[in-house]
XYZ file of C-alpha atoms in Angstrom:
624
model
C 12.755 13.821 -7.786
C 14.946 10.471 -6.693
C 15.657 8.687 -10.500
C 15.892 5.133 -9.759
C 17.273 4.612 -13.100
C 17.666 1.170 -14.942
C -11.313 4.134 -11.521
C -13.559 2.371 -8.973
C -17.050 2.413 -10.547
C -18.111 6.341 -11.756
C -20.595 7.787 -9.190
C -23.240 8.427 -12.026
C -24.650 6.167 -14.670
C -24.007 7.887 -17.377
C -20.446 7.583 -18.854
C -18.659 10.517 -16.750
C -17.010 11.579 -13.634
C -17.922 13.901 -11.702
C -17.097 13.749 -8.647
C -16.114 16.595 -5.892
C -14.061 15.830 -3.016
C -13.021 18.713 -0.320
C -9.666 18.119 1.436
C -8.706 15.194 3.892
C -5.908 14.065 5.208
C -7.021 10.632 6.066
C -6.882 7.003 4.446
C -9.630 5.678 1.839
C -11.940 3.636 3.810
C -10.715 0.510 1.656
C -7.523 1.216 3.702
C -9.162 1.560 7.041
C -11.307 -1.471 6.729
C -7.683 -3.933 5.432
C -5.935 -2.295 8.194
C -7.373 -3.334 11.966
C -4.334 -5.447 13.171
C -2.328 -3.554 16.075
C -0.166 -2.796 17.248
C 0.523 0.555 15.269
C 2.221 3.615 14.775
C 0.984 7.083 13.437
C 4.009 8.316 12.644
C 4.926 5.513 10.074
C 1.518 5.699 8.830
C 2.144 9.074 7.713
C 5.834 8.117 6.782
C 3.994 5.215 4.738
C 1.584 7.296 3.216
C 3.823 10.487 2.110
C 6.106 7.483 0.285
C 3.226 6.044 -1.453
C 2.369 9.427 -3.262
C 6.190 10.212 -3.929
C 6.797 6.411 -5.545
C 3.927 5.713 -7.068
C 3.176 2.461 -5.292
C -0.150 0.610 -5.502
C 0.118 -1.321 -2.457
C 2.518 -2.248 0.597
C 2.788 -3.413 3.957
C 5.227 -2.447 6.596
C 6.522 -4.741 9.983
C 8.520 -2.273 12.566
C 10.158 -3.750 15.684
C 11.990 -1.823 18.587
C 13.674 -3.035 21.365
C 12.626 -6.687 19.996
C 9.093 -6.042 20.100
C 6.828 -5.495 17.227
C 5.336 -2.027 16.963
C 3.326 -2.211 14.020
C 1.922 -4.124 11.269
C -0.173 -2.892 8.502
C -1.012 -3.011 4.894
C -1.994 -0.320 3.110
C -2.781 0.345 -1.049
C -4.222 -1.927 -3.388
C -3.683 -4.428 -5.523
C -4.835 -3.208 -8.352
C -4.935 0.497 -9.830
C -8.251 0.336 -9.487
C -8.028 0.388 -6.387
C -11.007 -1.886 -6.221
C -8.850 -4.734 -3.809
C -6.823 -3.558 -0.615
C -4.113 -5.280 0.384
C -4.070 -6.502 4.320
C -1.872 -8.217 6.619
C -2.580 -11.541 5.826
C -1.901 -10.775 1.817
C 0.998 -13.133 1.118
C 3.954 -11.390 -1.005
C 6.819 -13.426 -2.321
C 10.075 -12.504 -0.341
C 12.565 -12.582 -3.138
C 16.313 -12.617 -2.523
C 15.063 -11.923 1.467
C 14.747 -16.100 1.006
C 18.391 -15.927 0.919
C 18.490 -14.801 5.003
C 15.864 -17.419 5.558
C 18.076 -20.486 3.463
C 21.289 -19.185 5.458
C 19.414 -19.627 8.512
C 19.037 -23.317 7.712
C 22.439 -24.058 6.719
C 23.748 -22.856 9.770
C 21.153 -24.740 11.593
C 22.636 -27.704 10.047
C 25.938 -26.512 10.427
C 25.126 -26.459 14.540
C 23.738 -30.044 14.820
C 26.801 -30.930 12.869
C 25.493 -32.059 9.842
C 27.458 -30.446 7.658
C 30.368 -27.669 7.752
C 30.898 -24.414 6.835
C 33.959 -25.369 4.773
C 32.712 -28.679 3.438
C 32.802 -28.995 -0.307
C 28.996 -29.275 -1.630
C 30.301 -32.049 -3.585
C 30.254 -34.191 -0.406
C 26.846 -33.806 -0.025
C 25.240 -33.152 -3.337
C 25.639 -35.841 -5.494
C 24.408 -34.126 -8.821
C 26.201 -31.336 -8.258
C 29.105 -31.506 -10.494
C 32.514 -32.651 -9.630
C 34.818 -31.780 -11.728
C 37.244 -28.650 -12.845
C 36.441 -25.559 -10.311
C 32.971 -26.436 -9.133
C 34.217 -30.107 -7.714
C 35.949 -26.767 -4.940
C 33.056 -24.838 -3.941
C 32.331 -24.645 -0.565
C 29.536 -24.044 1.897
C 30.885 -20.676 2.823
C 31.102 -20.045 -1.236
C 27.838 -20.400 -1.341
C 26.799 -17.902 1.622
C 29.108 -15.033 0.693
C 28.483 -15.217 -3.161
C 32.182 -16.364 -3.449
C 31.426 -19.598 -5.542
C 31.373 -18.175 -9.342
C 28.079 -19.604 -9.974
C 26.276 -17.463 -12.275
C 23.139 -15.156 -11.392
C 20.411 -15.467 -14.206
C 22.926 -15.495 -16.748
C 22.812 -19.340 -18.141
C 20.300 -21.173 -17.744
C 17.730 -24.104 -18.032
C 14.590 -23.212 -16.429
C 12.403 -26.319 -18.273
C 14.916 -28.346 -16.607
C 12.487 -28.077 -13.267
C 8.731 -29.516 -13.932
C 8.317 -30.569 -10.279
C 4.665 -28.901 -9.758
C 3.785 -27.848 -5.959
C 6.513 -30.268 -4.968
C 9.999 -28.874 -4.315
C 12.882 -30.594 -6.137
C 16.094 -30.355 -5.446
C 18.006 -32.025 -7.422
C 15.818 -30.474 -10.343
C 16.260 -27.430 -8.510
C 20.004 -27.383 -9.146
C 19.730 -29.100 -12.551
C 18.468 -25.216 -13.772
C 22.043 -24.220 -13.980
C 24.786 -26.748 -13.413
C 25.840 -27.253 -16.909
C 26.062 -23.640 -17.070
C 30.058 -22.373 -16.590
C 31.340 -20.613 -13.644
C 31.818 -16.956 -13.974
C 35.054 -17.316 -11.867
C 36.835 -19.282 -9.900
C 35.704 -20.243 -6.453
C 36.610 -17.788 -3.691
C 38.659 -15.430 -5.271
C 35.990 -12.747 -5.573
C 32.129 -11.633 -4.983
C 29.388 -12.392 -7.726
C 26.445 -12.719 -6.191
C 24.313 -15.493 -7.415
C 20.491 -16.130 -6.584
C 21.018 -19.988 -7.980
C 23.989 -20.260 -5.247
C 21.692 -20.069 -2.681
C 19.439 -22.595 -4.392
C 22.110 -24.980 -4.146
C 22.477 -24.190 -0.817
C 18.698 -25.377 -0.089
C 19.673 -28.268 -1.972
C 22.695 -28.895 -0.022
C 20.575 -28.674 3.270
C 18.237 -31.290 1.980
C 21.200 -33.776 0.897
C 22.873 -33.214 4.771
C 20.044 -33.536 6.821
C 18.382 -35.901 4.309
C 15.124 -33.999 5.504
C 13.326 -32.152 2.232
C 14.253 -28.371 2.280
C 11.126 -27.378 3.250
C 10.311 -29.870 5.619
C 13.253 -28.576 7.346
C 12.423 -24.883 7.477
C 9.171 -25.266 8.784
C 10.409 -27.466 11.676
C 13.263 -25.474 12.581
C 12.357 -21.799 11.589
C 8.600 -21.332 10.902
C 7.334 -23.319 13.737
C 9.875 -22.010 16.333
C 8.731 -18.358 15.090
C 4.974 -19.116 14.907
C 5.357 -17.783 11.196
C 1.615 -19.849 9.623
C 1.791 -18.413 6.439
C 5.200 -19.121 4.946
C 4.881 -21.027 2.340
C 7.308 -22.165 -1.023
C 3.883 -22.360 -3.060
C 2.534 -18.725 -3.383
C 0.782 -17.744 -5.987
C 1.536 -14.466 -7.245
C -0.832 -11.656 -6.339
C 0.924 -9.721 -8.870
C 2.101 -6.262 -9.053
C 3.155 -2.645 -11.246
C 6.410 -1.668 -12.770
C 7.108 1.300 -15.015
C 7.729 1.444 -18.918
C 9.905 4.461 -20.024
C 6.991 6.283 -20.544
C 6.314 6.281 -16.664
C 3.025 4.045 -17.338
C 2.135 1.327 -14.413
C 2.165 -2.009 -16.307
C 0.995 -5.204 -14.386
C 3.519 -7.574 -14.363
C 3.302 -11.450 -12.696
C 6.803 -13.156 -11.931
C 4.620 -16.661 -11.781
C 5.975 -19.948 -9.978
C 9.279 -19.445 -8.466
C 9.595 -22.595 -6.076
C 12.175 -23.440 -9.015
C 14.653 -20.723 -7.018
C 12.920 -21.442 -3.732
C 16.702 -21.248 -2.029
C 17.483 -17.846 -3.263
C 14.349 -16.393 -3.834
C 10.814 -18.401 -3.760
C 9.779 -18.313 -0.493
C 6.353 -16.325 0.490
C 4.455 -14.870 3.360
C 2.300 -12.181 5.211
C 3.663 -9.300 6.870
C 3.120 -10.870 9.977
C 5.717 -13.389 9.522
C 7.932 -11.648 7.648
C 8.336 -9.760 10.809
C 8.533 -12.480 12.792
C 11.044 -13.874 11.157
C 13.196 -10.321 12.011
C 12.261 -10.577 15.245
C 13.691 -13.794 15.303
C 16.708 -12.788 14.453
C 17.254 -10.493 16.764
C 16.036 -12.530 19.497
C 18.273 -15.324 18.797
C 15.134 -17.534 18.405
C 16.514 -19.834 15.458
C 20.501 -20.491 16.090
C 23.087 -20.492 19.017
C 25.007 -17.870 17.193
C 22.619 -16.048 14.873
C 25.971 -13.266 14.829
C 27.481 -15.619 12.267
C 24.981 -14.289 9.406
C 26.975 -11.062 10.115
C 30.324 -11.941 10.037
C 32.172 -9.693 8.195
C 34.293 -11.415 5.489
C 36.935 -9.353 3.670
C 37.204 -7.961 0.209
C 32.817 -8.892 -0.286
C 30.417 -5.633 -1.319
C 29.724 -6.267 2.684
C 28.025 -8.927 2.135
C 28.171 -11.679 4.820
C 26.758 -15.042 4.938
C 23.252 -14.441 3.790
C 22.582 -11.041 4.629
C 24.917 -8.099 4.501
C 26.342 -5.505 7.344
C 27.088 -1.856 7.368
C 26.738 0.934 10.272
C 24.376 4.095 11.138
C 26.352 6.426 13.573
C 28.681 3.425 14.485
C 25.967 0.755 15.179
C 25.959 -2.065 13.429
C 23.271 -2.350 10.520
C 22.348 -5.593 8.348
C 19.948 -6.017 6.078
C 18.656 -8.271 2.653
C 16.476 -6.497 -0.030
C 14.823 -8.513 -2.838
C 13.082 -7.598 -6.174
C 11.080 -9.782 -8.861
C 9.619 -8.200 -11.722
C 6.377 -7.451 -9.730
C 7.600 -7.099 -6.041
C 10.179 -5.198 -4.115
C 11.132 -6.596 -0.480
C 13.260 -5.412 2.425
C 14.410 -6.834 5.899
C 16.982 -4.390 7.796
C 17.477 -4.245 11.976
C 19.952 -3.347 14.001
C 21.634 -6.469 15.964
C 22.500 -4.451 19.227
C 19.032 -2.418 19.867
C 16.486 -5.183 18.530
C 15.387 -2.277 16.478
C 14.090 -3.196 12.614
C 12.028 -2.863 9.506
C 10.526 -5.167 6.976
C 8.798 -3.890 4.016
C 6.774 -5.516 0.872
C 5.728 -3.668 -2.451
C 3.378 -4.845 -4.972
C 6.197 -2.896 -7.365
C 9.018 -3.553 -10.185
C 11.731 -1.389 -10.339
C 10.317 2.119 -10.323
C 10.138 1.593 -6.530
C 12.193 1.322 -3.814
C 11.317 -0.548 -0.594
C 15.307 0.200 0.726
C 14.090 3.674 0.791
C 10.630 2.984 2.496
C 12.186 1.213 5.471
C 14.797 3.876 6.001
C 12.320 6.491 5.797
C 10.194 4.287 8.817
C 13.129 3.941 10.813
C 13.043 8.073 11.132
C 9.437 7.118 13.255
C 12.062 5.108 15.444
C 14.962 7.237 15.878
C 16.883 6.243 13.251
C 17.719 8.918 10.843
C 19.382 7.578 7.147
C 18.762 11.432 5.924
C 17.250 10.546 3.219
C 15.370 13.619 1.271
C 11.599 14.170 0.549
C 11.995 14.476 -2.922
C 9.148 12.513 -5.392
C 11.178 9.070 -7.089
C 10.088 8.332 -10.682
C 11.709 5.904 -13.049
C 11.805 5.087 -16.958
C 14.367 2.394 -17.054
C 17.750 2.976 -19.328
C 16.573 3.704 -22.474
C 16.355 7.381 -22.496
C 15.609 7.852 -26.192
C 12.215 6.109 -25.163
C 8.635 7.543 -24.721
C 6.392 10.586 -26.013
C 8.012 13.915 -26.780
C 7.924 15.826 -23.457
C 7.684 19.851 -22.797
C 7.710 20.498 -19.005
C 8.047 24.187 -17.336
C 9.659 24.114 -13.969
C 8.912 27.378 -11.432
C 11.548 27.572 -8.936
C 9.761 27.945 -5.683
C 11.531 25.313 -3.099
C 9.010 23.102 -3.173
C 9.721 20.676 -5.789
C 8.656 17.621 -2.946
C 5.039 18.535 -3.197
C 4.446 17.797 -6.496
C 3.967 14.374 -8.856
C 2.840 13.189 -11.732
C 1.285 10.308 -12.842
C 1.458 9.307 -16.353
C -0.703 6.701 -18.743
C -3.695 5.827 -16.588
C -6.832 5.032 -18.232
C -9.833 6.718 -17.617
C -10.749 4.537 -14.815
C -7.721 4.309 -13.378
C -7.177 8.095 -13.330
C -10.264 8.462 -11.434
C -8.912 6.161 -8.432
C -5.801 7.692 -8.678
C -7.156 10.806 -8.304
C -9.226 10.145 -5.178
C -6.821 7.965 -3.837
C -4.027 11.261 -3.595
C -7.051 13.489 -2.843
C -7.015 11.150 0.128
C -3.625 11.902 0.835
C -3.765 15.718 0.498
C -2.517 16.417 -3.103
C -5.141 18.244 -5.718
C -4.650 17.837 -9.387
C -3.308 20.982 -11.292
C -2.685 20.337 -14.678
C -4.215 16.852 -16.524
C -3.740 16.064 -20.269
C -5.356 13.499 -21.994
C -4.958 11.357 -25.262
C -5.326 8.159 -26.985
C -2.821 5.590 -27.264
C -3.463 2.326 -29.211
C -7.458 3.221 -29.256
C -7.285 3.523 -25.238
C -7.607 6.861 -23.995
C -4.963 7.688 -21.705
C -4.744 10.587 -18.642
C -1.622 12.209 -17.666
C -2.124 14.818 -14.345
C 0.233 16.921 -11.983
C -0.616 16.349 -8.658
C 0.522 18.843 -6.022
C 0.090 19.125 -1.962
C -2.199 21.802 -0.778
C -5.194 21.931 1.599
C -7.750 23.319 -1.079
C -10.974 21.725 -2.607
C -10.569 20.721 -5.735
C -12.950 18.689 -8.196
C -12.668 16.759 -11.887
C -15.290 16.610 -14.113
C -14.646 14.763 -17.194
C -16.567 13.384 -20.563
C -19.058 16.637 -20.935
C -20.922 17.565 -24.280
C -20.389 21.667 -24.563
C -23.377 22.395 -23.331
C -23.194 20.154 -20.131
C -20.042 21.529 -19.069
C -20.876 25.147 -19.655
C -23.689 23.992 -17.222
C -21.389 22.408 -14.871
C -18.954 25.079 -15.252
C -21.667 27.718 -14.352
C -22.839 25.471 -11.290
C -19.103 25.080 -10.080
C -18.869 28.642 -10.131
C -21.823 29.142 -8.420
C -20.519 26.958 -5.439
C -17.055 28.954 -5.258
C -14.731 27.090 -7.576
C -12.504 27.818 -10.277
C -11.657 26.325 -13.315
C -7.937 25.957 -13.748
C -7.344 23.737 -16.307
C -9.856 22.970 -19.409
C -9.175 19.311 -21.942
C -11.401 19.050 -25.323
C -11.045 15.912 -27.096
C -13.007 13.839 -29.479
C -14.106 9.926 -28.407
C -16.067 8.301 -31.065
C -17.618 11.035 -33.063
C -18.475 13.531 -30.008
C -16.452 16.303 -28.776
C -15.993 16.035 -24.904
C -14.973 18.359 -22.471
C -12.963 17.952 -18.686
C -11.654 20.342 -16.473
C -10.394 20.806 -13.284
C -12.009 22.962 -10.532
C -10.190 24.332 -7.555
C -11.860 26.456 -4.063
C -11.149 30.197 -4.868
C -12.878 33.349 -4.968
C -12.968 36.417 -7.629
C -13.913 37.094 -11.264
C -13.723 34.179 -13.631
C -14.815 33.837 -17.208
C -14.795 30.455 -19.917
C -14.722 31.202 -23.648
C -14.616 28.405 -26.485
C -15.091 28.256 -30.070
C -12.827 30.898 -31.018
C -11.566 31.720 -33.914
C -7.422 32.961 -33.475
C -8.299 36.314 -33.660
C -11.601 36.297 -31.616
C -8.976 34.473 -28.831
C -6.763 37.976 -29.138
C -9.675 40.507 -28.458
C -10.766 38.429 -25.961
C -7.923 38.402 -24.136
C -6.827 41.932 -24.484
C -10.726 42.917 -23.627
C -10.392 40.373 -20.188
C -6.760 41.534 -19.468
C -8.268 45.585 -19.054
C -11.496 43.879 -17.076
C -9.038 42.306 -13.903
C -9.217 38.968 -15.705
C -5.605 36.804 -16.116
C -5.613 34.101 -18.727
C -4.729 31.087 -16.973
C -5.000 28.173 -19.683
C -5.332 27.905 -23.315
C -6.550 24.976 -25.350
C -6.270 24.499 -29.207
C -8.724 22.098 -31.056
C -8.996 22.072 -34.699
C -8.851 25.754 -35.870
C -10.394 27.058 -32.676
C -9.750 27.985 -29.411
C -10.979 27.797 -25.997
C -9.350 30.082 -22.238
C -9.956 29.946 -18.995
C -10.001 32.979 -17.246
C -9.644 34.034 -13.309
C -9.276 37.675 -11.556
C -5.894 38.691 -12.191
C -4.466 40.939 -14.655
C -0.932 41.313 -17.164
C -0.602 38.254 -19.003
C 1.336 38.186 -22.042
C 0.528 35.444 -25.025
C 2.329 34.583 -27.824
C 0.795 32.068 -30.253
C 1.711 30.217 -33.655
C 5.845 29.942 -33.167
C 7.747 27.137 -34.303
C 9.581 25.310 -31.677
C 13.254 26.373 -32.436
C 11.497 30.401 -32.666
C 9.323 29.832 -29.322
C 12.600 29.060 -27.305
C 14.101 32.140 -28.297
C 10.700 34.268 -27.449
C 10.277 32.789 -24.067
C 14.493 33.590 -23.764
C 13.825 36.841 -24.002
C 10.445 36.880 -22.226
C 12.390 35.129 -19.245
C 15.041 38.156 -19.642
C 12.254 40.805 -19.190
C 10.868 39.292 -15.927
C 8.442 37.004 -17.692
C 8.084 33.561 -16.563
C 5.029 30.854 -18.227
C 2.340 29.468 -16.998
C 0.835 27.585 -19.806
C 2.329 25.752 -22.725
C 0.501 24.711 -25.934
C 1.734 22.726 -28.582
C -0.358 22.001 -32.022
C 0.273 20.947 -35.868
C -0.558 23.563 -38.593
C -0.345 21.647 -41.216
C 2.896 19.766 -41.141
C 4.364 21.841 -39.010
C 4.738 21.853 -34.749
C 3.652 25.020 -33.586
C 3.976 26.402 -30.220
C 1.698 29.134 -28.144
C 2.500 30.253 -24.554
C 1.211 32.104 -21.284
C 3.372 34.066 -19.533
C 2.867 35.999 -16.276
C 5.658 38.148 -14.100
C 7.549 36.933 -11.694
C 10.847 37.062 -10.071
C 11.446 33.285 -9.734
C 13.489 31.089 -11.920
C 12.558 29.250 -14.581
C 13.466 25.725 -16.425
C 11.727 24.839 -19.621
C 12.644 21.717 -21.649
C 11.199 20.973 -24.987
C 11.269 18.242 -27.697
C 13.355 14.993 -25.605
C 11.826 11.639 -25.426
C 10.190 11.371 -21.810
C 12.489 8.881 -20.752
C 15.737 11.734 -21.402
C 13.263 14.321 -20.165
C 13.235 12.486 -16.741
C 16.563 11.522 -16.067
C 18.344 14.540 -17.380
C 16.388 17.265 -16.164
C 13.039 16.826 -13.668
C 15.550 15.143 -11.439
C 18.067 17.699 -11.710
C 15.641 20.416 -11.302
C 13.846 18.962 -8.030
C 17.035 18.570 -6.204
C 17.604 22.095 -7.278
C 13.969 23.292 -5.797
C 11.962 24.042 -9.282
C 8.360 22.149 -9.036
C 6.574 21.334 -12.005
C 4.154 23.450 -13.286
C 3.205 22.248 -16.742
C 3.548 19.066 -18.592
C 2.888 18.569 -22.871
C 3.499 15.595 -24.446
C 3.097 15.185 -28.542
């Protein structure tokens, strides 16, 4: 796992889901039907649809140019994570700090019909721009390379701008021009989103055409880009808490930054736009964006440069609270991608595109490795237990964390969809919402969830499952209102099998020591009250230890692990006051990692990403 650190209607009318789905490898048809612009590519279809799964992201869309031609365009995801609304190519995202490009563009357009020059003070075209001390000295160029001390969302007046639908500059720039400078002009980097809106600003005051006026005349238009537009609304997006739950988030009006980060499109044009830059379509020497300017992160005049196997590289990502953007090409081979997500900052579109560009020939080497997030708080979240099985395959398996019920369910389908079956779910309730957690691993297998069952209907369901050559793997009891409910997860496999609830402690014992002499391996234990319930499958010499106290339960499995014993199943229960522990363990010769007791956000950034980049997959997840 990468650390980025910082259900559609139920098929049956009564309240349940149940639901079986065999294999596929193909998209939902929601996809399908928001996807019928071409051209497109396979290849970054699958690229597109393997990074979906590993980041957790709702919705996208994805522009890919070679040799200054666009290859494909499409949209895939939702949303919502309902998965109820696809997103398509004509879905306008807001571009973020990829606005920056755009507003450098138009300076140097004015720059080339002379209207203003790179080295000009903004002070002799801005007249409310202040004129005194160190900002009376800030220059064009300042502005472009993030050399001009203005400050980046640290001081600020955002009431100042109540223009409505109507860029204003002047009001624009009013947002922060009282604020101080956070150094002094050109003497070092600090990038600064409300630099570039005084750029924009500066345009308008030179050309004494309004900002946007200007952009559509001498970048949209000359690109045929329809939909860009300084007046989005937000379709709103999904970022992570440090519990790993997707919370909608809505940035709102930005045409207040509209120079360094308001500006909005499709896919389409966002491409376009690219292409335009390659193609020289916008400015006599579109190279100047690139020109390398010493001592500056890289960063250029509105975009900044770096190299893959000696060719030249530039790029501009962006991020609001509910979107993540990315434009990169190379200059020389007309060879780019541009990517949206409907995403905060649990994903990473940087790493989509460079994962496309492999579909093109251009290799970043970036891993396959899931990316999860809980922001920098790492005493934050539940109490997590996780067991870890090292088998080399770490980059088949995710998790998804605080879904609903609803939203579970389209999860679920939606990575059935994708290839990935559910092993392991656990469910609770969390401020009177009941809340799914599942581990979700890639296999070609039938699986099936069945969830919200009195006992008797899911003995019955169990029974018919069985019947039809599926296993249960994992079983959840849990109480909603006053009725106990039952789930479980089914997957495609053959042999014995056997499901036993109600037990008393000891009536759990016998039964296993009776199954483990009839060929029968207990799989999965579940504690409820003062009773028990196992799943059993063909299989034999499982060990179980029940009833330890955390601090006691480490040392058992210790010395389990040193006998060749490695778990499969983790329970964790109060007796009383007290935490109690109960485990399954089977032999085998592979490593184990188990982690017990740290707040899920610590529990994420110290060890699942350590152990994935060292090949352990996830086998069992607890939280308390």
């Amino acid at each position: 796992m990468k650390n980025l650190k910082g259900t559609t209607a139920f098929y049956s009318v009564i309240p349940f889901l149940a639901i079986l789905f065999l294999f596929s490898g193909t998209f939902s048809n929601n996809e399908k039907k928001s996807t019928p612009v071409q051209p497109f590519m396979t290849s970054v279809d699958n690229i597109v649809a393997d990074q979906m799964v590993k980041q957790n992201i709702v919705g996208c869309a994805v522009g890919v140019v070679k040799n200054g031609n666009i290859v494909h365009i499409k949209a895939y995801g939702h949303k919502d994570i309902l998965r109820t609304k696809p997103v398509t190519v004509n879905t306008v995202f807001r571009w973020a700090s990829i606005s920056k490009p755009l507003t450098a563009v138009a300076a140097f357009k004015a720059i080339e019909t002379h209207k203003m020059g790179l080295t000009d003070k903004v002070t002799k075209y801005v007249s409310y721009w202040p004129n005194s001390g160190n900002k009376g000295n800030i220059t064009i160029a300042n502005l472009m390379n993030h050399r001009s001390g203005i400050n980046h969302y640290d001081s600020y007046n955002k009431s100042k701008y109540t223009a409505n639908n109507n860029y204003n500059a002047k009001q624009c720039v009013d947002v922060f021009s009282s604020a101080p400078l956070q150094n002094t002009p050109d003497t070092k980097y600090y990038y600064s989103t409300f630099g570039f809106n005084l750029l924009g600003s500066t345009v308008e005051e030179a050309t004494h055409v309004p900002f946007e006026s200007y952009v559509q005349t001498n970048i949209a238009n000359k690109a045929g880009m329809t939909s860009l537009t300084p007046y989005s609304n937000a379709i709103g997006g999904y970022a992570k808490n440090c519990n790993g739950e997707l919370v909608a988030k809505n940035e709102g009006k930005v045409d207040w930054k509209l120079g360094g980060g308001g500006w909005a499109s499709n896919i389409k044009d966002l491409t376009r736009f690219m292409v335009g830059l390659m193609n020289g379509t916008f400015l006599n020497n579109t190279a100047a964006l690139w020109k390398s300017v010493p001592s500056n992160n890289n960063y250029c005049y509105g975009i900044s440069r770096g190299s893959l196997n000696g060719e030249l590289y530039v790029a501009h990502g962006g991020a609001h609270s509910d979107v993540r953007t990315y434009m990169g090409f190379f200059p020389n081979s007309k060879t780019g991608v541009v990517v949206f997500i409907n995403g905060g900052a649990n994903v990473s579109s940087n790493r989509l595109a460079k994962k496309v560009f492999s579909s093109i020939g251009k290799n970043f080497g970036l891993d396959d490795l899931a990316v999860n997030y809980c922001g920098k708080e790492p005493e934050c979240g539940t109490r997590t237990i996780g067991v870890w099985r090292k088998t080399n395959h770490a980059e088949n398996t995710v998790i998804r964390r605080g879904y609903s019920s609803n939203e579970f369910h389209a999860e679920w389908k939606w990575l059935l969809g994708k290839g990935y079956y559910c092993s392991n779910f656990e469910t609770y309730k969390q401020g009177g919402t009941r809340k799914w957690d599942g581990i979700f691993k890639k296999k070609n297998i039938g699986s099936a969830m069945y969830r919200n069952y009195s006992q008797q209907g899911f003995h019955d369901k169990w029974k018919e499952m069985s019947n039809k050559g599926y296993r249960l793997i994992d079983v959840e009891t849990y109480v909603d209102g006053a009725a106990r409910k039952w789930a479980g997860l089914f997957i495609k496999k053959s042999g014995a099998y056997a499901l036993y609830r109600n037990m008393s402690s000891q009536q759990l014992h016998d039964r296993w020591s009776a199954n483990n002499k009839k060929g029968l391996k207990l799989i999965d234990i579940e504690k409820y009250g003062n009773q028990w319930a196992g799943v059993w499958v063909a299989g034999s010499g499982v060990a179980m230890y029940r009833n330890y106290e955390p601090s006691a339960f480490m040392l058992k499995r210790r010395e389990m692990n040193k006998n060749g014993w490695r778990l499969i199943d983790v329970e964790t229960y109060t007796a009383g006051s007290k935490r109690k522990m109960a485990g399954l363990w089977e032999k085998s010769s592979q490593d184990e990692k188990y982690i017990f007791g740290y707040r899920y956000c610590k529990w994420l950034s110290s060890f699942y990403d350590a152990y994935d980049n060292q090949g352990y997959e996830l086998i069992d997840l607890e939280n308390y």
